[in-house]
Amino acid sequence: LVLVFLSATILVALGMEPLSSFSGVIATTGNVGPGLGSVGPMSNYSLVPSTGKWVLTVTMLLGRLEIYGLLLFFTPAIWKMRSRI
């Protein structure tokens, strides 16, 4: 939930409307496809600013690869434990 609210807040700060930003973040995190508003089924993500597309790309990767797996990948303790084995 923190990821969704943080990403949607960034998109709103970039000038997107709140409905489009929240639904776009939820759609990319869940890998659903279209959202609501300007990222809905009758439109596409071309109206999203370039920085917003990067934010949505990161949320898509976090949703696709599972957030916990990526957190483990970037945790230094896991790497230290792996090198002892």
Short mmCIF file of C-alpha atoms in Angstrom, two decimals:
data_model
loop_
_atom_site.label_atom_id
_atom_site.label_comp_id
_atom_site.label_asym_id
_atom_site.label_seq_id
_atom_site.Cartn_x
_atom_site.Cartn_y
_atom_site.Cartn_z
CA LEU A 1 0.00 0.00 0.00
CA VAL A 2 2.88 2.35 0.73
CA LEU A 3 4.24 1.73 -2.76
CA VAL A 4 0.85 2.51 -4.33
CA PHE A 5 0.32 5.72 -2.39
CA LEU A 6 3.89 6.92 -2.88
CA SER A 7 3.83 6.23 -6.62
CA ALA A 8 0.40 7.78 -7.07
CA THR A 9 1.49 10.87 -5.13
CA ILE A 10 4.50 11.24 -7.43
CA LEU A 11 2.23 11.01 -10.48
CA VAL A 12 -0.17 13.60 -9.04
CA ALA A 13 2.81 15.88 -8.38
CA LEU A 14 3.79 15.46 -12.04
CA GLY A 15 0.41 16.85 -13.09
CA MET A 16 -1.78 13.79 -13.59
CA GLU A 17 -5.31 13.72 -12.24
CA PRO A 18 -5.75 11.63 -9.06
CA LEU A 19 -8.08 9.02 -10.58
CA SER A 20 -5.71 8.33 -13.45
CA SER A 21 -2.65 8.23 -11.22
CA PHE A 22 -4.12 5.82 -8.66
CA SER A 23 -5.67 3.54 -11.25
CA GLY A 24 -2.52 3.61 -13.38
CA VAL A 25 -0.37 2.60 -10.43
CA ILE A 26 -2.77 -0.15 -9.39
CA ALA A 27 -3.04 -1.41 -12.98
CA THR A 28 0.72 -1.56 -13.45
CA THR A 29 1.39 -3.10 -10.03
CA GLY A 30 -1.20 -5.79 -10.68
CA ASN A 31 -0.19 -6.13 -14.35
CA VAL A 32 -3.81 -5.66 -15.36
CA GLY A 33 -3.42 -3.32 -18.33
CA PRO A 34 -5.81 -0.37 -18.57
CA GLY A 35 -6.77 1.77 -15.63
CA LEU A 36 -9.38 4.50 -15.35
CA GLY A 37 -9.46 8.05 -16.62
CA SER A 38 -6.71 9.05 -19.03
CA VAL A 39 -5.06 5.61 -18.76
CA GLY A 40 -8.35 3.81 -19.34
CA PRO A 41 -9.42 1.39 -22.05
CA MET A 42 -10.32 4.18 -24.48
CA SER A 43 -6.87 5.77 -24.11
CA ASN A 44 -3.33 4.67 -23.30
CA TYR A 45 -0.31 5.68 -21.26
CA SER A 46 0.96 8.17 -23.85
CA LEU A 47 -0.40 11.11 -21.82
CA VAL A 48 1.75 10.16 -18.82
CA PRO A 49 4.88 12.34 -18.51
CA SER A 50 8.25 10.65 -19.11
CA THR A 51 9.15 10.63 -15.42
CA GLY A 52 5.74 9.15 -14.67
CA LYS A 53 6.40 6.36 -17.15
CA TRP A 54 9.56 5.51 -15.23
CA VAL A 55 7.58 5.43 -11.98
CA LEU A 56 4.99 3.16 -13.57
CA THR A 57 7.74 0.94 -14.99
CA VAL A 58 9.22 0.47 -11.52
CA THR A 59 5.80 -0.34 -10.06
CA MET A 60 5.21 -2.83 -12.89
CA LEU A 61 8.52 -4.56 -12.14
CA LEU A 62 7.75 -4.64 -8.43
CA GLY A 63 4.36 -6.13 -9.13
CA ARG A 64 5.64 -8.65 -11.67
CA LEU A 65 8.72 -9.81 -9.80
CA GLU A 66 7.06 -9.67 -6.38
CA ILE A 67 8.09 -6.97 -3.98
CA TYR A 68 9.55 -9.33 -1.37
CA GLY A 69 11.85 -11.01 -3.86
CA LEU A 70 13.31 -7.66 -4.89
CA LEU A 71 13.67 -6.56 -1.28
CA LEU A 72 15.65 -9.73 -0.57
CA PHE A 73 17.77 -9.15 -3.65
CA PHE A 74 18.80 -5.70 -2.45
CA THR A 75 19.33 -6.68 1.21
CA PRO A 76 23.06 -6.73 2.07
CA ALA A 77 22.58 -9.35 4.82
CA ILE A 78 21.42 -11.89 2.24
CA TRP A 79 24.56 -11.34 0.17
CA LYS A 80 26.78 -11.71 3.22
CA MET A 81 25.01 -14.91 4.24
CA ARG A 82 25.33 -16.27 0.69
CA SER A 83 29.10 -15.65 0.63
CA ARG A 84 29.58 -17.69 3.85
CA ILE A 85 28.04 -20.79 2.32
#
